[in-house]
Short mmCIF file of C-alpha atoms and ligand atoms in Angstrom, two decimals:
data_model
loop_
_atom_site.label_atom_id
_atom_site.label_comp_id
_atom_site.label_asym_id
_atom_site.label_seq_id
_atom_site.Cartn_x
_atom_site.Cartn_y
_atom_site.Cartn_z
CA MET W 15 66.28 40.51 -47.38
CA LYS W 16 63.38 42.76 -48.41
CA LEU W 17 61.76 44.67 -45.57
CA ASN W 18 58.32 43.11 -45.96
CA THR W 19 59.80 39.58 -45.98
CA PHE W 20 61.64 40.54 -42.82
CA GLY W 21 58.34 41.74 -41.26
CA ILE W 22 56.56 38.52 -42.21
CA LEU W 23 59.37 36.48 -40.68
CA ILE W 24 59.17 38.46 -37.45
CA ARG W 25 55.42 37.98 -37.19
CA ALA W 26 55.72 34.25 -37.99
CA TYR W 27 58.33 34.03 -35.28
CA ALA W 28 55.98 35.75 -32.84
CA ARG W 29 53.19 33.32 -33.61
CA LEU W 30 55.42 30.49 -32.43
CA PHE W 31 54.68 31.67 -28.91
CA CYS W 32 51.22 30.73 -27.84
CA MET W 33 51.44 32.49 -24.50
CA GLN W 34 50.62 36.20 -24.53
CA ILE W 35 50.48 38.68 -21.68
CA GLY W 36 48.78 42.06 -22.12
CA LEU W 37 50.12 45.12 -20.33
CA LEU W 38 47.47 47.65 -19.31
CA GLY W 39 47.71 50.97 -17.61
CA LYS W 40 46.80 54.60 -18.00
CA THR W 41 49.35 57.06 -19.25
CA ASN W 42 52.42 58.01 -17.13
CA VAL W 43 52.25 55.06 -14.71
CA GLY W 44 55.43 53.49 -16.15
CA LYS W 45 53.90 51.03 -18.60
CA SER W 46 56.49 51.73 -21.32
CA THR W 47 59.26 51.45 -18.75
CA PHE W 48 57.86 48.09 -17.59
CA PHE W 49 57.61 46.94 -21.22
CA SER W 50 61.18 48.04 -22.03
CA ALA W 51 62.55 46.46 -18.86
CA ALA W 52 60.75 43.16 -19.41
CA THR W 53 61.77 42.89 -23.06
CA GLN W 54 65.37 44.05 -22.56
CA THR W 55 67.61 41.02 -22.87
CA THR W 56 70.60 40.68 -20.62
CA ALA W 57 73.90 39.15 -21.61
CA GLN W 58 73.12 35.75 -20.11
CA ILE W 59 69.68 35.06 -21.48
CA GLY W 60 67.80 35.63 -24.64
CA ASN W 61 69.48 34.41 -27.78
CA TYR W 62 66.43 35.40 -29.78
CA PRO W 63 67.17 37.83 -32.55
CA PHE W 64 64.18 40.11 -32.01
CA THR W 65 63.05 41.43 -28.69
CA THR W 66 60.61 43.95 -30.14
CA ILE W 67 58.42 42.40 -32.80
CA GLU W 68 56.19 45.38 -33.41
CA PRO W 69 56.26 48.74 -31.61
CA ASN W 70 53.89 47.46 -28.94
CA MET W 71 54.83 43.80 -28.97
CA GLY W 72 57.97 42.21 -27.57
CA ILE W 73 59.51 39.06 -26.23
CA ALA W 74 59.86 38.70 -22.47
CA TYR W 75 60.81 35.66 -20.42
CA VAL W 76 59.37 33.73 -17.53
CA LYS W 77 61.63 31.64 -15.36
CA THR W 78 61.24 28.20 -13.90
CA ASP W 79 63.35 25.20 -12.96
CA CYS W 80 65.15 23.50 -15.84
CA ALA W 81 64.78 19.71 -16.00
CA CYS W 82 68.58 19.48 -15.85
CA LYS W 83 68.20 19.92 -12.08
CA HIS W 84 66.14 16.75 -11.78
CA PHE W 85 68.70 14.73 -13.74
CA ALA W 86 71.60 16.47 -11.97
CA ILE W 87 73.35 17.15 -15.26
CA SER W 88 75.04 20.27 -16.48
CA HIS W 89 74.37 21.43 -20.03
CA ILE W 90 75.07 24.51 -22.04
CA HIS W 91 71.92 26.23 -23.20
CA PRO W 92 71.41 29.96 -23.72
CA MET W 93 68.09 29.82 -21.85
CA CYS W 94 69.35 27.85 -18.85
CA VAL W 95 71.37 29.69 -16.23
CA ASN W 96 72.52 27.47 -13.36
CA GLY W 97 69.42 25.30 -13.57
CA THR W 98 66.99 28.21 -14.02
CA ARG W 99 65.21 28.04 -17.34
CA TYR W 100 64.00 31.15 -19.14
CA ILE W 101 61.05 30.67 -21.49
CA ALA W 102 60.01 33.24 -24.08
CA ILE W 103 56.51 34.70 -24.03
CA LYS W 104 54.84 37.50 -25.96
CA LEU W 105 54.24 40.78 -24.15
CA ILE W 106 51.85 43.26 -25.70
CA ASP W 107 51.56 46.87 -24.62
CA VAL W 108 47.84 47.55 -24.78
CA ALA W 109 47.33 51.20 -25.69
CA GLY W 110 44.48 53.62 -25.19
CA LEU W 111 42.91 52.63 -21.93
CA VAL W 112 41.14 55.70 -20.51
CA PRO W 113 37.99 56.05 -18.44
CA GLY W 114 35.05 55.88 -20.86
CA ALA W 115 36.96 53.92 -23.54
CA HIS W 116 33.99 51.58 -23.95
CA GLU W 117 31.90 54.63 -24.93
CA GLY W 118 34.45 55.59 -27.56
CA LYS W 119 36.61 58.02 -25.50
CA GLY W 120 40.36 58.21 -26.24
CA LEU W 121 41.17 55.54 -28.80
CA GLY W 122 37.79 53.99 -28.09
CA ASN W 123 37.89 50.32 -27.47
CA LYS W 124 40.94 49.77 -29.67
CA PHE W 125 42.74 48.72 -26.48
CA LEU W 126 40.40 45.82 -26.18
CA ASP W 127 41.52 44.50 -29.56
CA ASP W 128 44.97 43.93 -28.13
CA ALA W 129 43.72 42.74 -24.75
CA ARG W 130 41.42 40.29 -26.52
CA THR W 131 44.26 37.98 -27.56
CA SER W 132 46.01 38.04 -24.18
CA GLU W 133 45.47 35.19 -21.77
CA VAL W 134 46.36 37.22 -18.71
CA LEU W 135 46.63 40.95 -18.10
CA ILE W 136 49.14 42.89 -16.06
CA HIS W 137 47.68 46.17 -14.88
CA VAL W 138 50.49 48.64 -14.24
CA VAL W 139 49.35 51.08 -11.55
CA ASP W 140 51.24 54.04 -10.10
CA ALA W 141 51.14 52.90 -6.48
CA SER W 142 52.74 56.13 -5.28
CA GLY W 143 49.62 58.08 -6.27
CA SER W 144 51.59 60.64 -8.29
CA THR W 145 49.56 60.27 -11.50
CA ASP W 146 45.94 61.39 -11.57
CA ILE W 147 43.14 59.55 -13.36
CA GLN W 148 43.91 61.37 -16.65
CA GLY W 149 47.62 60.53 -16.41
CA GLN W 150 48.83 63.99 -15.28
CA SER W 151 51.69 64.17 -12.77
CA VAL W 152 50.50 65.30 -9.33
CA PRO W 153 52.30 65.41 -5.95
CA ALA W 154 52.88 61.87 -4.65
CA GLY W 155 50.02 60.56 -2.54
CA THR W 156 47.40 62.99 -3.86
CA HIS W 157 45.69 60.50 -6.20
CA ASP W 158 44.05 57.35 -4.93
CA PRO W 159 45.39 54.55 -7.19
CA LEU W 160 42.50 52.31 -6.17
CA GLU W 161 40.37 54.41 -8.54
CA ASP W 162 42.57 53.22 -11.43
CA VAL W 163 42.19 49.59 -10.43
CA LYS W 164 38.43 49.99 -10.37
CA PHE W 165 38.11 51.89 -13.65
CA VAL W 166 40.02 49.26 -15.61
CA GLU W 167 37.70 46.55 -14.36
CA GLU W 168 34.71 48.74 -15.11
CA GLU W 169 35.84 49.36 -18.70
CA PHE W 170 36.26 45.65 -19.36
CA ASP W 171 32.97 44.68 -17.82
CA GLN W 172 31.07 47.42 -19.62
CA TRP W 173 32.63 46.45 -22.91
CA MET W 174 31.79 42.77 -22.52
CA LYS W 175 28.29 43.64 -21.41
CA GLN W 176 27.84 45.74 -24.54
CA ILE W 177 28.84 42.81 -26.75
CA LEU W 178 26.28 40.60 -25.12
CA GLN W 179 23.52 43.18 -24.77
CA ARG W 180 23.73 44.20 -28.41
CA GLU W 181 22.18 40.92 -29.43
CA TRP W 182 20.57 39.76 -26.23
CA GLN W 183 16.96 40.34 -27.30
CA LYS W 184 17.52 38.54 -30.59
CA LEU W 185 19.33 35.74 -28.82
CA ALA W 186 16.56 35.45 -26.24
CA ARG W 187 13.89 35.20 -28.93
CA GLU W 188 15.85 32.56 -30.83
CA LEU W 189 16.53 30.50 -27.76
CA GLU W 190 13.30 30.20 -25.90
CA SER W 191 14.43 26.89 -24.39
CA LYS W 192 17.46 24.56 -24.25
CA SER W 193 20.27 25.75 -21.99
CA GLY W 194 22.88 23.94 -24.13
CA LYS W 195 22.10 26.21 -27.04
CA VAL W 196 22.25 29.29 -24.84
CA ILE W 197 25.80 28.36 -23.84
CA GLN W 198 26.80 27.84 -27.47
CA ALA W 199 25.20 31.09 -28.56
CA ILE W 200 26.90 33.14 -25.84
CA ALA W 201 30.25 31.45 -26.45
CA GLN W 202 29.93 32.33 -30.13
CA ARG W 203 29.56 36.04 -29.29
CA PHE W 204 32.76 35.88 -27.23
CA SER W 205 34.78 33.50 -29.40
CA GLY W 206 37.08 36.31 -30.57
CA LEU W 207 38.07 36.84 -26.94
CA GLY W 208 39.41 33.34 -26.53
CA ILE W 209 36.36 32.38 -24.44
CA ASP W 210 34.97 28.93 -25.15
CA GLU W 211 31.79 27.02 -24.35
CA TYR W 212 33.41 25.40 -21.36
CA ASP W 213 34.07 28.82 -19.77
CA VAL W 214 30.51 30.00 -20.43
CA GLU W 215 29.03 26.77 -19.08
CA TYR W 216 31.20 26.92 -15.98
CA VAL W 217 30.10 30.48 -15.17
CA ILE W 218 26.41 29.88 -15.92
CA HIS W 219 26.39 26.86 -13.61
CA ASN W 220 28.29 28.63 -10.88
CA LEU W 221 25.82 31.49 -10.90
CA HIS W 222 22.87 29.06 -11.09
CA LEU W 223 21.65 30.71 -14.27
CA GLN W 224 21.15 27.44 -16.12
CA SER W 225 17.51 27.20 -15.10
CA LYS W 226 16.70 30.70 -16.39
CA LYS W 227 15.73 31.27 -20.00
CA PRO W 228 17.59 34.22 -21.62
CA ASN W 229 14.44 36.35 -21.60
CA GLU W 230 14.27 35.86 -17.82
CA TRP W 231 17.80 37.22 -17.20
CA ASN W 232 17.64 40.66 -15.62
CA GLU W 233 20.24 43.45 -15.68
CA ASP W 234 21.89 42.13 -12.49
CA ASP W 235 22.22 38.65 -13.98
CA LEU W 236 23.94 40.09 -17.06
CA VAL W 237 26.32 42.25 -15.03
CA LEU W 238 27.28 39.42 -12.71
CA PHE W 239 27.64 36.95 -15.56
CA VAL W 240 29.96 39.24 -17.52
CA LYS W 241 32.05 40.10 -14.43
CA THR W 242 32.51 36.46 -13.49
CA LEU W 243 33.32 35.44 -17.06
CA ARG W 244 35.89 38.24 -17.37
CA LYS W 245 37.56 37.25 -14.09
CA ARG W 246 37.82 33.65 -15.24
CA THR W 247 39.02 34.29 -18.78
CA LYS W 248 41.10 37.48 -18.43
CA PRO W 249 42.68 37.30 -14.99
CA ILE W 250 44.46 40.47 -13.88
CA ILE W 251 47.56 40.95 -11.77
CA ILE W 252 48.54 44.37 -10.50
CA ALA W 253 52.09 45.59 -10.97
CA ALA W 254 52.17 48.19 -8.19
CA ASN W 255 54.75 50.31 -9.99
CA LYS W 256 56.75 53.22 -8.54
CA SER W 257 56.62 51.38 -5.22
CA ASP W 258 60.13 52.78 -4.73
CA LEU W 259 58.44 56.17 -4.16
CA CYS W 260 55.97 54.84 -1.57
CA HIS W 261 56.80 55.69 2.05
CA ASP W 262 54.76 52.75 3.18
CA LEU W 263 53.35 49.97 1.08
CA SER W 264 50.02 49.60 2.87
CA ILE W 265 48.12 50.64 -0.29
CA LEU W 266 49.16 47.27 -1.73
CA ASP W 267 46.94 45.52 0.83
CA GLU W 268 43.97 47.38 -0.68
CA PHE W 269 44.96 46.29 -4.20
CA LYS W 270 45.32 42.71 -2.99
CA LYS W 271 41.67 42.67 -1.96
CA ILE W 272 40.84 43.06 -5.66
CA HIS W 273 43.66 41.31 -7.57
CA PRO W 274 46.99 39.63 -6.81
CA THR W 275 49.55 42.42 -6.50
CA ILE W 276 53.32 42.71 -6.68
CA ALA W 277 55.38 45.72 -5.61
CA CYS W 278 57.39 46.93 -8.61
CA SER W 279 59.97 49.41 -9.67
CA ALA W 280 60.15 49.11 -13.44
CA GLU W 281 62.67 51.95 -13.62
CA THR W 282 65.06 50.06 -11.34
CA GLU W 283 64.66 46.86 -13.38
CA LEU W 284 65.42 48.75 -16.59
CA LEU W 285 68.51 50.25 -15.01
CA LEU W 286 69.72 46.87 -13.74
CA ARG W 287 69.17 45.16 -17.08
CA LYS W 288 71.07 47.92 -18.88
CA ALA W 289 73.91 47.79 -16.34
CA THR W 290 74.09 44.01 -16.83
CA LYS W 291 74.15 44.37 -20.60
CA ASN W 292 76.96 46.92 -20.29
CA GLY W 293 78.98 44.51 -18.19
CA LEU W 294 78.85 46.57 -14.97
CA ILE W 295 76.99 44.15 -12.73
CA ASP W 296 76.05 40.51 -12.32
CA TYR W 297 72.27 40.36 -12.16
CA LEU W 298 69.63 37.93 -13.25
CA PRO W 299 66.05 39.16 -13.68
CA GLY W 300 63.99 38.24 -10.65
CA GLU W 301 66.93 38.06 -8.26
CA LYS W 302 66.75 39.92 -4.99
CA SER W 303 70.24 41.38 -5.27
CA PHE W 304 73.01 42.18 -7.73
CA LYS W 305 76.77 42.48 -7.56
CA ILE W 306 79.11 45.00 -9.12
CA LYS W 307 81.57 43.07 -11.24
CA ASP W 308 85.12 42.74 -9.95
CA GLY W 309 87.56 45.29 -11.32
CA ILE W 310 84.83 47.67 -12.59
CA ASN W 311 85.37 51.37 -11.96
CA LEU W 312 82.01 53.09 -11.86
CA ASN W 313 81.77 56.78 -12.64
CA PRO W 314 79.95 58.89 -10.00
CA PRO W 315 76.51 58.91 -11.72
CA GLN W 316 76.70 55.11 -12.20
CA GLN W 317 77.76 54.68 -8.58
CA LYS W 318 74.84 56.82 -7.40
CA ALA W 319 72.27 55.08 -9.63
CA LEU W 320 73.37 51.64 -8.48
CA GLU W 321 73.36 52.65 -4.82
CA LEU W 322 69.78 53.82 -5.25
CA ALA W 323 68.88 50.62 -7.09
CA GLU W 324 70.34 48.58 -4.23
CA LYS W 325 68.10 50.38 -1.74
CA VAL W 326 65.01 49.78 -3.89
CA VAL W 327 65.80 46.11 -4.44
CA SER W 328 66.30 45.52 -0.74
CA LYS W 329 63.13 47.49 0.17
CA LEU W 330 60.92 45.63 -2.32
CA GLY W 331 62.68 42.25 -2.30
CA GLY W 332 63.61 42.61 -5.99
CA THR W 333 62.22 44.98 -8.59
CA GLY W 334 58.99 43.00 -9.06
CA VAL W 335 59.05 43.00 -12.88
CA GLN W 336 60.18 39.40 -13.36
CA GLN W 337 58.10 38.29 -10.37
CA THR W 338 54.98 39.77 -11.98
CA LEU W 339 55.56 37.89 -15.26
CA ASP W 340 56.27 34.63 -13.43
CA TYR W 341 53.23 35.03 -11.20
CA ALA W 342 50.99 35.71 -14.21
CA CYS W 343 52.09 32.47 -15.90
CA PHE W 344 52.63 30.05 -13.08
CA ASP W 345 50.26 31.22 -10.33
CA LEU W 346 47.39 32.83 -12.19
CA LEU W 347 47.32 30.70 -15.33
CA LYS W 348 48.87 27.71 -13.55
CA LEU W 349 50.95 26.82 -16.60
CA ILE W 350 53.32 23.87 -16.48
CA THR W 351 56.66 23.46 -18.25
CA VAL W 352 57.34 20.34 -20.28
CA PHE W 353 60.57 19.51 -22.11
CA PRO W 354 60.18 17.62 -25.40
CA VAL W 355 63.19 15.56 -26.52
CA GLU W 356 63.91 13.23 -29.42
CA ASP W 357 66.25 10.91 -27.53
CA GLU W 358 64.94 10.09 -24.05
CA THR W 359 68.19 8.47 -22.95
CA LYS W 360 70.40 11.42 -23.86
CA LEU W 361 67.60 13.99 -23.21
CA SER W 362 68.51 15.57 -26.52
CA ASN W 363 67.31 16.42 -30.00
CA LYS W 364 68.84 14.86 -33.06
CA ASN W 365 71.63 17.45 -33.10
CA GLY W 366 72.67 16.36 -29.63
CA GLU W 367 71.43 19.53 -27.90
CA VAL W 368 70.40 18.60 -24.36
CA LEU W 369 66.92 19.72 -23.23
CA PRO W 370 66.68 21.93 -26.30
CA ASP W 371 63.16 23.19 -25.77
CA ALA W 372 60.75 24.05 -22.96
CA LYS W 373 57.01 24.37 -23.61
CA LEU W 374 54.47 26.18 -21.47
CA LEU W 375 51.24 24.17 -21.34
CA ARG W 376 47.95 24.45 -19.51
CA LEU W 377 47.44 22.47 -16.35
CA GLY W 378 45.79 19.21 -17.40
CA ALA W 379 47.53 19.17 -20.80
CA THR W 380 48.12 15.71 -22.27
CA ALA W 381 50.92 14.08 -24.21
CA ARG W 382 48.92 14.76 -27.38
CA ASP W 383 48.68 18.46 -26.45
CA LEU W 384 52.46 18.55 -26.19
CA ALA W 385 52.72 16.97 -29.65
CA LYS W 386 50.25 19.55 -30.97
CA SER W 387 52.29 22.39 -29.49
CA ILE W 388 55.26 21.16 -31.53
CA HIS W 389 53.46 20.35 -34.79
CA GLN W 390 49.92 19.43 -35.80
CA ASP W 391 51.20 16.47 -37.84
CA LEU W 392 53.07 15.08 -34.84
CA ALA W 393 49.77 15.06 -32.94
CA LYS W 394 47.86 13.52 -35.87
CA GLY W 395 50.28 10.61 -36.17
CA PHE W 396 50.72 10.23 -32.38
CA LEU W 397 51.56 6.62 -31.43
CA PHE W 398 52.83 6.95 -27.84
CA ALA W 399 55.25 8.95 -25.73
CA ILE W 400 58.11 7.97 -23.45
CA ASP W 401 58.49 9.66 -20.10
CA ALA W 402 62.24 10.21 -19.77
CA LYS W 403 62.07 10.26 -15.96
CA THR W 404 60.27 6.92 -15.53
CA LYS W 405 61.22 5.40 -18.91
CA GLN W 406 57.56 4.35 -19.18
CA ARG W 407 55.44 4.51 -22.30
CA VAL W 408 52.42 6.75 -21.96
CA GLY W 409 49.36 7.23 -24.16
CA ALA W 410 47.96 10.30 -25.92
CA ASP W 411 45.63 11.18 -23.03
CA HIS W 412 48.32 10.90 -20.36
CA GLN W 413 48.20 14.08 -18.24
CA LEU W 414 51.50 15.86 -18.01
CA LYS W 415 53.14 17.20 -14.89
CA ASN W 416 55.32 20.24 -14.40
CA GLY W 417 58.93 19.38 -15.31
CA ASP W 418 58.11 16.31 -17.41
CA VAL W 419 60.57 15.35 -20.14
CA LEU W 420 58.91 13.51 -23.00
CA LYS W 421 59.78 11.89 -26.26
CA ILE W 422 56.84 11.78 -28.68
CA VAL W 423 56.75 8.83 -31.04
CA SER W 424 54.50 9.34 -34.03
CA THR W 425 54.11 8.01 -37.54
CA LEU W 426 55.78 11.27 -38.57
CA SER W 427 58.87 10.74 -36.39
CA ARG W 428 59.16 7.13 -37.61
CA GLY W 429 58.64 7.99 -41.26
N1 GTP D 30 60.18 56.36 -9.46
C1 GTP D 30 59.81 55.64 -10.51
N2 GTP D 30 59.54 56.22 -11.67
C2 GTP D 30 59.17 55.45 -12.71
C3 GTP D 30 59.04 54.04 -12.58
N3 GTP D 30 58.65 53.55 -13.78
C4 GTP D 30 58.54 54.60 -14.61
N4 GTP D 30 58.84 55.75 -13.97
C5 GTP D 30 58.83 57.10 -14.52
O1 GTP D 30 57.50 57.48 -14.80
C6 GTP D 30 57.42 58.28 -15.98
C7 GTP D 30 56.43 57.68 -16.95
O2 GTP D 30 56.94 56.44 -17.39
P1 GTP D 30 56.50 55.79 -18.79
O3 GTP D 30 57.07 54.43 -18.83
O4 GTP D 30 56.81 56.68 -19.92
O5 GTP D 30 54.92 55.76 -18.56
P2 GTP D 30 53.77 55.23 -19.48
O6 GTP D 30 52.77 54.66 -18.58
O7 GTP D 30 54.28 54.34 -20.56
O8 GTP D 30 53.21 56.55 -20.11
P3 GTP D 30 52.75 56.82 -21.61
O9 GTP D 30 53.93 56.50 -22.49
O10 GTP D 30 52.40 58.28 -21.59
O11 GTP D 30 51.58 55.94 -21.85
C8 GTP D 30 58.83 58.37 -16.52
O12 GTP D 30 59.41 59.56 -16.08
C9 GTP D 30 59.55 57.18 -15.88
O13 GTP D 30 60.92 57.39 -15.72
C10 GTP D 30 59.34 53.45 -11.32
O14 GTP D 30 59.26 52.24 -11.13
N5 GTP D 30 59.71 54.30 -10.33
#
């Protein structure tokens, strides 16, 4: 196969995944280590051929309950391990975030191009305080990592404010009245960021700005509006990395006042995933412990590294990497998992594979949304769906629940 065809195939494959997480962080905090650990497949999961799609884009997995648990059946599926289902997502390493990026420092706001398409952001922070604001190594505890948390927020807010401010006067002149049009006009400016009219309307109403005409908005209104919109549309979770180096984890309580936070040791996760791949240990990402395989003779460096990893895992209750990804999807974005099937009695597709697919959908998604996530034509010809748990027919607007198993019947599937 020619190289460019190969590239096109890889990108097409990546587009299959609607869910994208952006990884932020200044230099030296362990962002690349987090990215490598999260996209490193272990022997048990991940039958996908490509884990790194582009240098800064890879496939990671989030884990949830497989529907096989509900039906108390056992099935063989590469993404189901003892009833735990792994679902692929896109992880993008967002480069170039430095203080002043919105003013063109470093790579300028190139980082925001990548962050733009992400639905949720993981901010990797060096919780041990051994990396200063410019990313230089300093003795542990000498840099206050809270500064990093604040500067990232500041960059985003400033950048969004710039987008809006650039055309605010023009927009205000055009829209002397009608709040509906204001919402549309603002949403249009932010459409490239995955922000829609509903988000803008929600924020405007929450801040009671609907009664103000755009020319009556002051600087404080703009700042608050942008901040609230950013929080709603680009939620952030902090991966408090290098927590293994922290003598006490009280700094995490400070982070938690700003964003949800998980103690992490990306380096330990990378080590454990590599040791699993090399057949040394039994470990599943997200577990709170691991076991050295029977009959394995570790050499002294391996023995030492795994002893250290054991201490970290027991101190932090896991390495935090998988927990961060899961939290981003299921707690922050509140995604649900739905299992589409073609035969609701056998829970299979037409090749007989049981629970072949698992889709991540937004809370409130309908049966038609599920059809759309499989194929536009399936949604267009939607007739009804069958809930495999209740055996009931449901309509296009039926709201789905986490763990639902559904057969979609459409003119396409009948034809
Ligand atoms: N103790 C400890 N060290 C870590 C951890 N994660 C990464 N490191 C170390 O921190 C250093 C920087 O890690 P990188 O992953 O290269 O950091 P980065 O943020 O990607 O930095 P750039 O590539 O410069 O942007 C390396 O020496 C890693 O081994 C961790 O969880 N604990």
